[in-house]
């Protein structure tokens, strides 16, 4: 009898220990590390079960420990039992999402600043973490159904609005669009030719610019060489001397021009006199005209000139006859 | 034609009445058994012996069945979960199935065959050899002396054996997964944890508790109403096993509908 009691006790205790310890182990409770509880508020928790895993950067650090709707019904408060030695982010928030397509939901502690697009629930208590639940597949499917219904409604309305007149207008629009397209094509063809010319010109210009650049490079090199050799200084000095010469030449030229103007005035006056003499000659007035018109006068003049010549020769040969010098 | 129809209807009616009468007799026996709870002096010293015979002695066969069930579950799960289905669900399937379904049901069916038949044959033999009549003659409550220890032992030991069997089934599935299916222990444990809730264990205990009551009470009942000598004992044992198995499956569906 005593042996029976022992065996029965062993089986019962073993089964109880296995059941309790196994349950705690599968729920993630470990005796070796302490836990601390943080709370988060959500607008909804999807299919998150009590006891679901809590992860930080993909590593399980705890379990969901209690899910309850707030007394005012506006939010759901979720307790998270996490390892006490884990340091949470400064702006920690809790994200609830399916871990797979098979209904196993979990919570993950994330940095809120790293998820700016998520509309986290804003708790009034700063000690409570903000939470957000990602819509599950069924909710997305329901939304897709709603979108499909809306599309069906729109399709129906389009079908109603699409009458024969609309079709005719649409045909005309299509024809117009076709014409516009042809014109655009022609314009594009023309523009393509112009663009080709432009490209060719640009290419030529580029080539010339390249050559000019090369030449400029050579020139600059030469200039640099000249600068380094002191030739420029010499050229500048020569140029300065030449400029002074030019300045003096310009002064002389200005003076010459002034003299020339005087000469021209004299010439003009002389020509006037010559004109008057010419007129007198034509009219037969004056001495010269008389000389020309009367040969006697000319002969007498010639005789006077001859006598004058003889007189000068005699004066040169015999000056004493005409000049007497007496000093005392 | 009309006569055959009437015969069929009559046979159906007789079967229904016989079933109702049987249920009523079982109810009367259970009433006597509950009434016998007061006679602790009679059944108190017999419970541990019955626990030993019903529970401890059944552990090896229950563990054997559960171990191979776990192996088969893991292999069939890996065979089924291909393509987009993640492999860690092997752990989920093995754990969930062993805890809430196959552990309690297979253990219940196995013990229905072993324990139910044993009780029915033992009590049936006592009935045909008029030992139970002798107890009544000596003013000894046979329900308190024969039924109550067995029912109590079954009610306590079935859950214990089931929990051990479920645990071993999961361990066997885990060993199969890591040895034959190229799974890692973390993968298997992840699947095991993913869908586990503590109520699964409670559900398993409730089911196996009801199975224990069913198997032992029906074994006692069919043993008590044994008639006709050795052949009657055989029929009683067979009836106990068949009835226990059917009721186990009915209760299985009932608890699933009520508690899940």
XYZ file of C-alpha atoms in Angstrom:
588
model
C 0.000 0.000 0.000
C 2.780 2.380 0.878
C 4.457 1.696 -2.459
C 1.241 2.428 -4.311
C 0.892 5.767 -2.611
C 4.408 6.758 -3.579
C 3.936 5.844 -7.203
C 0.616 7.618 -7.405
C 2.099 10.656 -5.759
C 5.015 10.650 -8.171
C 2.763 10.491 -11.225
C 0.421 13.188 -9.986
C 3.143 15.554 -8.851
C 5.156 14.996 -11.985
C 2.185 15.747 -14.193
C 1.377 18.886 -12.234
C 4.958 20.089 -12.331
C 5.207 19.393 -16.051
C 1.956 21.199 -16.768
C 2.697 24.255 -14.649
C 6.363 24.566 -15.518
C 5.673 23.917 -19.201
C 2.955 26.535 -19.265
C 5.174 29.142 -17.652
C 8.032 28.266 -19.964
C 5.893 28.497 -23.060
C 4.585 31.842 -21.862
C 8.130 33.107 -21.680
C 8.512 33.401 -17.933
C 12.043 32.675 -16.805
C 13.189 32.310 -13.243
C 16.687 33.532 -14.017
C 15.877 37.134 -14.836
C 13.633 39.734 -13.319
C 10.974 41.552 -15.202
C 9.511 45.005 -15.106
C 6.124 46.024 -16.403
C 5.478 48.937 -18.711
C 2.131 49.962 -20.100
C 1.079 51.222 -23.492
C -2.149 52.646 -24.850
C -3.626 51.747 -28.211
C -6.711 52.692 -30.130
C -7.065 48.969 -30.874
C -4.963 45.845 -30.482
C -6.047 43.741 -33.444
C -5.668 40.061 -32.634
C -2.953 40.491 -30.021
C -3.393 37.746 -27.422
C -2.407 37.931 -23.819
C 1.046 36.386 -23.534
C 2.208 37.393 -27.012
C 5.892 38.112 -27.390
C 7.369 41.583 -26.931
C 10.418 42.300 -29.042
C 13.049 44.994 -29.188
C 15.050 45.123 -32.413
C 13.776 41.654 -33.232
C 14.819 40.078 -29.951
C 12.170 38.782 -27.586
C 12.485 40.675 -24.323
C 9.151 39.954 -22.703
C 5.482 39.077 -22.948
C 2.187 40.855 -23.132
C 0.815 40.808 -19.633
C -2.745 42.007 -19.571
C -5.042 43.618 -22.109
C -7.927 45.771 -20.949
C -10.169 48.415 -22.425
C -9.985 51.755 -20.661
C -13.027 52.616 -18.515
C -14.077 55.385 -20.900
C -13.797 52.974 -23.835
C -11.516 55.210 -25.869
C -8.368 53.109 -25.734
C -6.911 49.741 -24.850
C -4.274 49.479 -22.130
C -1.700 46.734 -22.663
C 0.762 45.612 -20.026
C 4.205 44.512 -21.172
C 6.337 42.410 -18.841
C 9.864 42.903 -20.135
C 13.286 41.963 -18.891
C 14.427 44.446 -16.268
C 17.946 44.651 -17.660
C 16.833 45.915 -21.059
C 17.194 49.637 -21.728
C 14.323 50.975 -23.834
C 14.768 53.831 -26.362
C 14.239 57.337 -25.015
C 11.273 57.890 -27.327
C 9.972 54.343 -27.026
C 6.643 53.418 -28.555
C 4.910 50.089 -29.004
C 3.945 48.693 -32.357
C 1.509 45.791 -32.647
C 1.653 43.797 -35.853
C 1.133 40.279 -37.168
C 4.367 38.316 -37.039
C 3.203 36.157 -39.928
C 0.130 35.506 -42.011
C -1.012 32.825 -39.620
C -2.450 34.907 -36.834
C 0.457 35.067 -34.420
C 0.535 38.698 -33.391
C 3.255 40.318 -31.384
C 4.323 43.640 -29.924
C 7.560 45.412 -30.739
C 9.095 48.331 -28.924
C 10.341 50.849 -31.460
C 11.766 54.329 -31.563
C 8.950 56.715 -32.304
C 11.168 59.089 -34.236
C 12.094 56.237 -36.543
C 8.434 55.749 -37.441
C 7.104 59.269 -38.061
C 4.297 58.131 -40.344
C 2.596 55.932 -37.782
C -0.302 57.531 -35.941
C 0.543 56.478 -32.402
C -2.069 56.848 -29.698
C -1.170 59.780 -27.487
C -1.424 58.887 -23.779
C -1.957 61.710 -21.327
C 0.239 59.966 -18.759
C 3.924 60.403 -19.694
C 4.705 57.088 -18.001
C 2.581 55.202 -20.510
C 4.024 54.416 -23.910
C 2.189 55.434 -27.069
C 1.011 52.512 -29.167
C -0.066 51.768 -32.690
C -1.653 48.663 -34.153
C -1.007 47.864 -37.782
C -4.204 46.805 -39.551
C -4.375 43.090 -40.131
C -5.007 41.374 -43.417
C -8.732 41.046 -42.872
C -9.074 44.768 -42.257
C -7.051 45.524 -45.357
C -9.215 43.109 -47.294
C -12.329 44.849 -46.000
C -10.891 48.178 -47.095
C -10.115 46.706 -50.495
C -13.710 45.490 -50.699
C -14.928 48.965 -49.911
C -12.683 50.416 -52.601
C -13.989 47.836 -55.035
C -17.563 48.833 -54.189
C -16.720 52.478 -54.756
C -15.138 51.628 -58.086
C -18.234 49.691 -59.059
C -20.375 52.719 -58.224
C -18.132 54.971 -60.260
C -18.258 52.516 -63.134
C -22.030 52.511 -63.025
C -22.126 56.278 -63.077
C -19.678 56.433 -65.940
C -21.802 53.941 -67.813
C -24.846 56.151 -67.287
C -22.987 59.269 -68.347
C -21.480 57.633 -71.417
C -24.258 58.300 -73.972
C -24.143 58.276 -77.801
C -23.472 61.992 -77.801
C -20.590 61.522 -75.426
C -19.193 58.852 -77.698
C -19.486 61.146 -80.725
C -17.761 63.953 -78.838
C -15.126 61.556 -77.730
C -14.613 60.469 -81.337
C -14.180 64.087 -82.405
C -11.776 64.683 -79.568
C -9.792 61.662 -80.621
C -9.710 62.906 -84.219
C -8.564 66.320 -83.048
C -5.959 64.753 -80.925
C -4.849 62.799 -83.980
C -4.535 65.993 -86.012
C -2.684 67.712 -83.256
C -0.420 64.721 -83.009
C 0.375 64.886 -86.728
C 1.145 68.583 -86.488
C 3.261 67.969 -83.497
C 5.073 65.258 -85.412
C 5.739 67.638 -88.328
C 6.867 70.312 -85.924
C 9.097 67.880 -84.211
C 10.586 66.819 -87.555
C 11.287 70.430 -88.447
C 12.708 71.103 -85.076
C 14.853 68.057 -85.406
C 16.455 69.567 -88.578
C 16.977 72.857 -86.820
C 18.339 71.109 -83.866
C 20.694 69.158 -86.135
C 21.948 72.422 -87.630
C 22.252 73.872 -84.200
C 24.145 70.878 -83.058
C 26.446 71.108 -86.063
C 27.025 74.786 -85.385
C 27.654 74.106 -81.804
C 30.027 71.377 -82.790
C 31.860 73.729 -85.164
C 31.858 76.492 -82.595
C 33.134 74.114 -80.065
C 35.912 73.100 -82.410
C 36.775 76.683 -83.072
C 36.648 77.539 -79.458
C 38.911 74.614 -78.837
C 41.336 75.868 -81.441
C 41.090 79.390 -80.041
C 41.645 78.043 -76.630
C 44.683 76.195 -77.866
C 45.920 79.332 -79.577
C 45.213 81.367 -76.496
C 47.118 78.840 -74.530
C 50.066 79.210 -76.869
C 49.758 82.982 -76.778
C 49.618 83.024 -73.063
C 52.621 80.796 -73.004
C 54.405 83.175 -75.319
C 53.326 86.146 -73.261
C 54.526 84.394 -70.209
C 57.800 83.695 -71.903
C 58.103 87.303 -72.972
C 57.214 88.519 -69.543
C 59.764 86.283 -68.048
C 62.411 87.469 -70.614
C 61.998 91.253 -70.061
C 61.203 91.837 -73.776
C 57.934 93.450 -72.959
C 59.635 96.046 -70.853
C 61.784 96.923 -73.828
C 58.751 97.038 -76.115
C 56.917 99.246 -73.675
C 59.896 101.603 -73.507
C 60.172 101.743 -77.278
C 56.467 102.319 -77.525
C 56.715 105.166 -75.059
C 59.489 106.810 -77.169
C 57.515 106.223 -80.327
C 54.455 107.773 -78.759
C 56.494 110.865 -77.857
C 57.744 111.036 -81.416
C 54.233 110.715 -82.659
C 53.152 113.460 -80.326
C 55.881 115.760 -81.643
C 55.115 114.832 -85.205
C 51.471 115.613 -84.568
C 52.464 119.046 -83.214
C 54.595 119.700 -86.288
C 51.832 118.511 -88.495
C 49.442 120.806 -86.735
C 51.791 123.718 -87.265
C 52.339 122.721 -90.867
C 48.648 122.550 -91.300
C 48.366 126.030 -89.891
C 51.092 127.257 -92.299
C 49.413 125.486 -95.097
C 46.226 127.314 -94.293
C 48.100 130.644 -94.485
C 49.705 129.577 -97.735
C 46.326 128.599 -99.038
C 44.992 132.005 -98.110
C 47.941 133.621 -99.860
C 47.418 131.384 -102.817
C 43.788 132.300 -102.855
C 44.644 135.958 -102.784
C 47.225 135.443 -105.511
C 44.708 133.588 -107.610
C 42.296 136.461 -107.160
C 44.966 138.797 -108.359
C 45.769 136.494 -111.209
C 42.111 136.466 -112.109
C 41.982 140.236 -112.043
C 45.094 140.413 -114.175
C 43.533 137.906 -116.527
C 40.414 140.014 -116.794
C 42.468 143.110 -117.391
C 44.410 141.289 -120.013
C 41.185 140.216 -121.680
C 39.784 143.722 -121.497
C 43.051 145.267 -122.511
C 43.414 147.355 -119.454
C 46.656 147.813 -117.498
C 50.305 147.834 -118.399
C 50.630 144.180 -119.111
C 47.624 144.284 -121.385
C 49.147 147.241 -123.211
C 52.371 145.314 -123.524
C 50.564 142.427 -124.965
C 48.293 144.420 -127.132
C 50.805 147.045 -128.347
C 54.006 145.631 -129.873
C 55.665 149.042 -129.794
C 55.581 149.178 -126.121
C 57.058 145.737 -126.044
C 59.853 146.779 -128.360
C 60.544 149.876 -126.336
C 60.541 147.867 -123.172
C 62.943 145.414 -124.697
C 65.159 148.289 -125.770
C 65.025 149.735 -122.251
C 65.913 146.393 -120.760
C 68.825 146.064 -123.112
C 70.107 149.518 -122.249
C 69.671 148.688 -118.637
C 71.771 145.578 -119.086
C 74.469 147.550 -120.787
C 74.351 150.090 -118.014
C 74.750 147.405 -115.379
C 77.677 145.886 -117.219
C 79.314 149.266 -117.444
C 78.621 149.915 -113.797
C 80.223 146.585 -112.883
C 83.241 147.347 -115.035
C 83.569 150.977 -114.106
C 82.011 151.649 -110.791
C 84.086 154.700 -110.193
C 82.341 156.368 -112.967
C 79.108 156.200 -111.078
C 80.094 156.051 -107.396
C 82.617 158.164 -105.590
C 83.722 157.257 -102.126
C 85.369 159.788 -99.868
C 86.107 159.054 -96.263
C 87.704 162.160 -95.306
C -44.780 -3.574 -46.655
C -46.737 -1.772 -43.990
C -45.928 -4.576 -41.565
C -42.172 -4.240 -42.165
C -42.400 -0.504 -41.675
C -44.180 -1.018 -38.420
C -41.572 -3.548 -37.335
C -38.791 -1.002 -38.127
C -40.530 1.752 -36.229
C -41.141 -0.606 -33.350
C -37.521 -1.699 -33.284
C -36.408 1.906 -33.241
C -38.744 2.616 -30.378
C -37.522 -0.385 -28.434
C -33.891 0.656 -28.961
C -34.667 4.157 -27.789
C -36.419 2.879 -24.713
C -33.590 0.461 -24.023
C -31.064 3.295 -24.389
C -33.085 5.511 -22.088
C -33.370 2.699 -19.579
C -29.641 2.082 -19.757
C -28.914 5.751 -19.206
C -31.347 5.706 -16.329
C -29.656 2.691 -14.771
C -26.300 4.446 -15.162
C -27.802 7.485 -13.518
C -29.045 5.422 -10.616
C -25.614 3.883 -10.183
C -24.010 7.299 -10.235
C -26.537 8.509 -7.686
C -25.609 5.597 -5.435
C -21.953 6.362 -5.993
C -22.348 10.011 -5.035
C -24.322 8.927 -2.006
C -21.450 6.622 -1.124
C -19.099 9.597 -0.777
C -20.239 9.802 2.809
C -18.823 6.320 3.526
C -15.206 7.391 3.471
C -14.433 4.485 5.773
C -15.367 2.098 2.999
C -13.680 3.646 -0.065
C -10.955 5.703 1.554
C -8.425 2.931 1.716
C -9.114 1.683 -1.779
C -8.548 4.812 -3.839
C -4.757 4.680 -3.941
C -4.840 1.076 -5.013
C -7.178 1.971 -7.869
C -5.042 4.961 -8.748
C -2.111 2.597 -9.015
C -3.992 0.163 -11.208
C -5.815 2.729 -13.357
C -3.265 5.503 -13.512
C 0.287 4.471 -12.744
C -0.015 1.148 -14.498
C -1.400 2.892 -17.576
C 1.437 5.375 -17.859
C 3.674 3.202 -20.089
C 1.008 2.510 -22.701
C -0.127 6.138 -22.649
C 3.433 7.412 -23.097
C 4.105 4.891 -25.840
C 1.076 6.028 -27.799
C 1.828 9.722 -27.207
C 5.469 9.414 -28.246
C 4.669 7.871 -31.582
C 1.806 10.259 -32.074
C 4.207 13.168 -31.608
C 6.629 11.667 -34.084
C 3.918 11.143 -36.674
C 2.535 14.619 -36.110
C 5.906 16.237 -36.746
C 6.534 14.184 -39.853
C 3.081 14.768 -41.296
C 3.236 18.459 -40.467
C 6.521 18.859 -42.291
C 5.076 16.872 -45.177
C 2.064 19.171 -45.316
C 3.710 22.519 -44.627
C 5.473 23.245 -47.869
C 5.945 26.362 -49.930
C 4.766 29.514 -48.222
C 3.908 27.864 -44.906
C 6.712 28.562 -42.430
C 8.372 25.505 -40.957
C 8.062 26.723 -37.393
C 4.365 25.896 -37.587
C 5.417 22.278 -37.125
C 6.015 23.177 -33.499
C 2.669 24.929 -33.305
C 0.824 21.986 -34.743
C 2.570 19.417 -32.592
C 2.128 21.403 -29.393
C -1.413 22.552 -29.933
C -2.626 19.200 -31.198
C -0.978 17.183 -28.470
C -2.215 19.419 -25.666
C -5.811 20.030 -26.615
C -6.746 17.043 -28.754
C -4.610 14.004 -29.303
C -3.132 13.836 -25.825
C -6.485 13.645 -24.012
C -8.375 11.695 -26.679
C -5.770 9.063 -27.458
C -5.001 8.594 -23.789
C -8.722 8.334 -23.083
C -9.257 5.795 -25.838
C -6.241 3.767 -24.810
C -7.298 3.719 -21.196
C -10.868 2.955 -22.246
C -9.554 -0.227 -23.757
C -7.264 -1.089 -20.904
C -9.014 0.293 -17.828
C -12.640 0.179 -18.956
C -12.437 -3.413 -20.086
C -10.535 -4.375 -16.961
C -13.082 -2.789 -14.637
C -16.053 -4.229 -16.539
C -14.536 -7.695 -16.571
C -13.593 -7.573 -12.894
C -16.945 -6.282 -11.689
C -18.793 -8.504 -14.182
C -17.018 -11.511 -12.789
C -17.916 -10.395 -9.302
C -21.494 -9.993 -10.445
C -21.809 -13.423 -12.072
C -20.092 -15.046 -9.120
C -22.532 -13.241 -6.819
C -19.794 -11.450 -4.874
C -21.606 -8.147 -5.328
C -24.787 -9.772 -4.103
C -22.850 -10.981 -1.063
C -21.700 -7.406 -0.370
C -25.268 -6.206 -0.492
C -26.264 -9.055 1.800
C -23.625 -7.912 4.278
C -25.052 -4.379 4.057
C -21.869 -3.238 2.361
C -22.568 -0.494 -0.160
C -21.185 -1.949 -3.404
C -21.201 1.489 -5.071
C -19.073 2.950 -2.310
C -16.856 -0.099 -2.128
C -16.435 -0.930 -5.834
C -17.470 2.045 -7.960
C -16.452 5.122 -6.029
C -12.720 4.273 -5.643
C -12.453 3.474 -9.333
C -14.300 6.596 -10.471
C -12.305 8.826 -8.172
C -9.063 7.200 -9.254
C -10.019 7.615 -12.913
C -11.034 11.227 -12.422
C -7.711 12.056 -10.775
C -5.324 9.875 -12.749
C -6.630 10.415 -16.271
C -5.601 14.112 -16.279
C -2.232 13.259 -14.760
C -1.516 10.555 -17.301
C -2.778 12.795 -20.100
C -0.473 15.666 -19.105
C 2.509 13.342 -19.033
C 1.508 11.834 -22.358
C 1.040 15.230 -23.995
C 4.422 16.386 -22.727
C 6.168 13.306 -24.021
C 4.375 13.661 -27.347
C 5.685 17.214 -27.710
C 9.185 16.119 -26.751
C 9.008 13.310 -29.313
C 7.835 15.782 -31.943
C 10.677 18.135 -31.058
C 13.268 15.355 -31.314
C 11.820 14.302 -34.639
C 11.873 17.878 -35.911
C 15.505 18.509 -35.049
C 16.772 15.058 -35.999
C 14.771 14.226 -39.100
C 13.337 17.488 -40.398
C 16.378 19.778 -40.292
C 14.600 22.148 -37.945
C 16.331 23.957 -35.147
C 15.212 23.959 -31.556
C 14.500 27.728 -31.604
C 12.292 27.277 -34.648
C 10.324 24.509 -32.998
C 10.031 26.429 -29.738
C 8.928 29.548 -31.592
C 6.074 27.614 -33.148
C 5.323 25.998 -29.809
C 5.094 29.382 -28.112
C 3.344 31.197 -30.930
C -0.156 29.874 -30.348
C 0.122 28.564 -26.798
C -2.272 29.867 -24.182
C -2.506 28.492 -20.637
C -6.142 27.670 -21.147
C -5.003 24.882 -23.468
C -3.732 23.002 -20.407
C -6.923 23.697 -18.488
C -8.933 22.514 -21.464
C -6.899 19.335 -21.619
C -7.391 18.688 -17.906
C -11.149 19.247 -18.150
C -11.425 16.862 -21.088
C -9.331 14.137 -19.544
C -11.170 14.518 -16.241
C -14.465 13.905 -18.020
C -12.927 10.988 -19.920
C -11.739 9.473 -16.661
C -15.203 9.734 -15.172
C -16.718 8.274 -18.336
C -14.392 5.299 -18.705
C -14.487 4.233 -15.077
C -18.190 4.830 -14.530
C -19.169 3.000 -17.710
C -16.782 0.142 -16.871
C -18.371 -0.168 -13.453
C -21.851 0.169 -14.901
C -21.435 -2.554 -17.511
C -19.712 -4.756 -14.978
C -22.537 -4.302 -12.502
C -25.217 -5.283 -15.030
C -23.376 -8.334 -16.293
C -25.566 -11.369 -16.869
C -24.961 -14.832 -18.182
C -21.667 -16.128 -16.882
C -18.329 -15.880 -18.661
C -19.904 -14.901 -21.956
C -21.724 -12.113 -20.200
C -18.446 -10.916 -18.721
C -16.940 -10.738 -22.192
C -19.947 -8.875 -23.511
C -19.768 -6.474 -20.582
C -16.100 -5.749 -21.241
C -16.765 -5.176 -24.925
C -19.751 -2.960 -24.211
C -17.752 -0.932 -21.728
C -14.957 -0.320 -24.230
C -17.313 0.525 -27.102
C -19.542 2.764 -25.007
C -16.566 4.501 -23.374
C -14.941 5.174 -26.744
C -18.135 6.588 -28.198
C -18.803 8.782 -25.197
C -15.201 10.006 -25.218
C -15.595 11.169 -28.808
C -18.948 12.759 -28.027
C -17.468 14.559 -25.053
C -14.522 15.615 -27.194
C -16.833 17.408 -29.583
C -18.965 18.708 -26.723
C -16.094 20.337 -24.879
C -14.702 21.786 -28.074
C -18.070 23.347 -28.826
C -18.598 24.594 -25.289
C -15.155 25.738 -24.183
C -13.300 26.811 -27.343
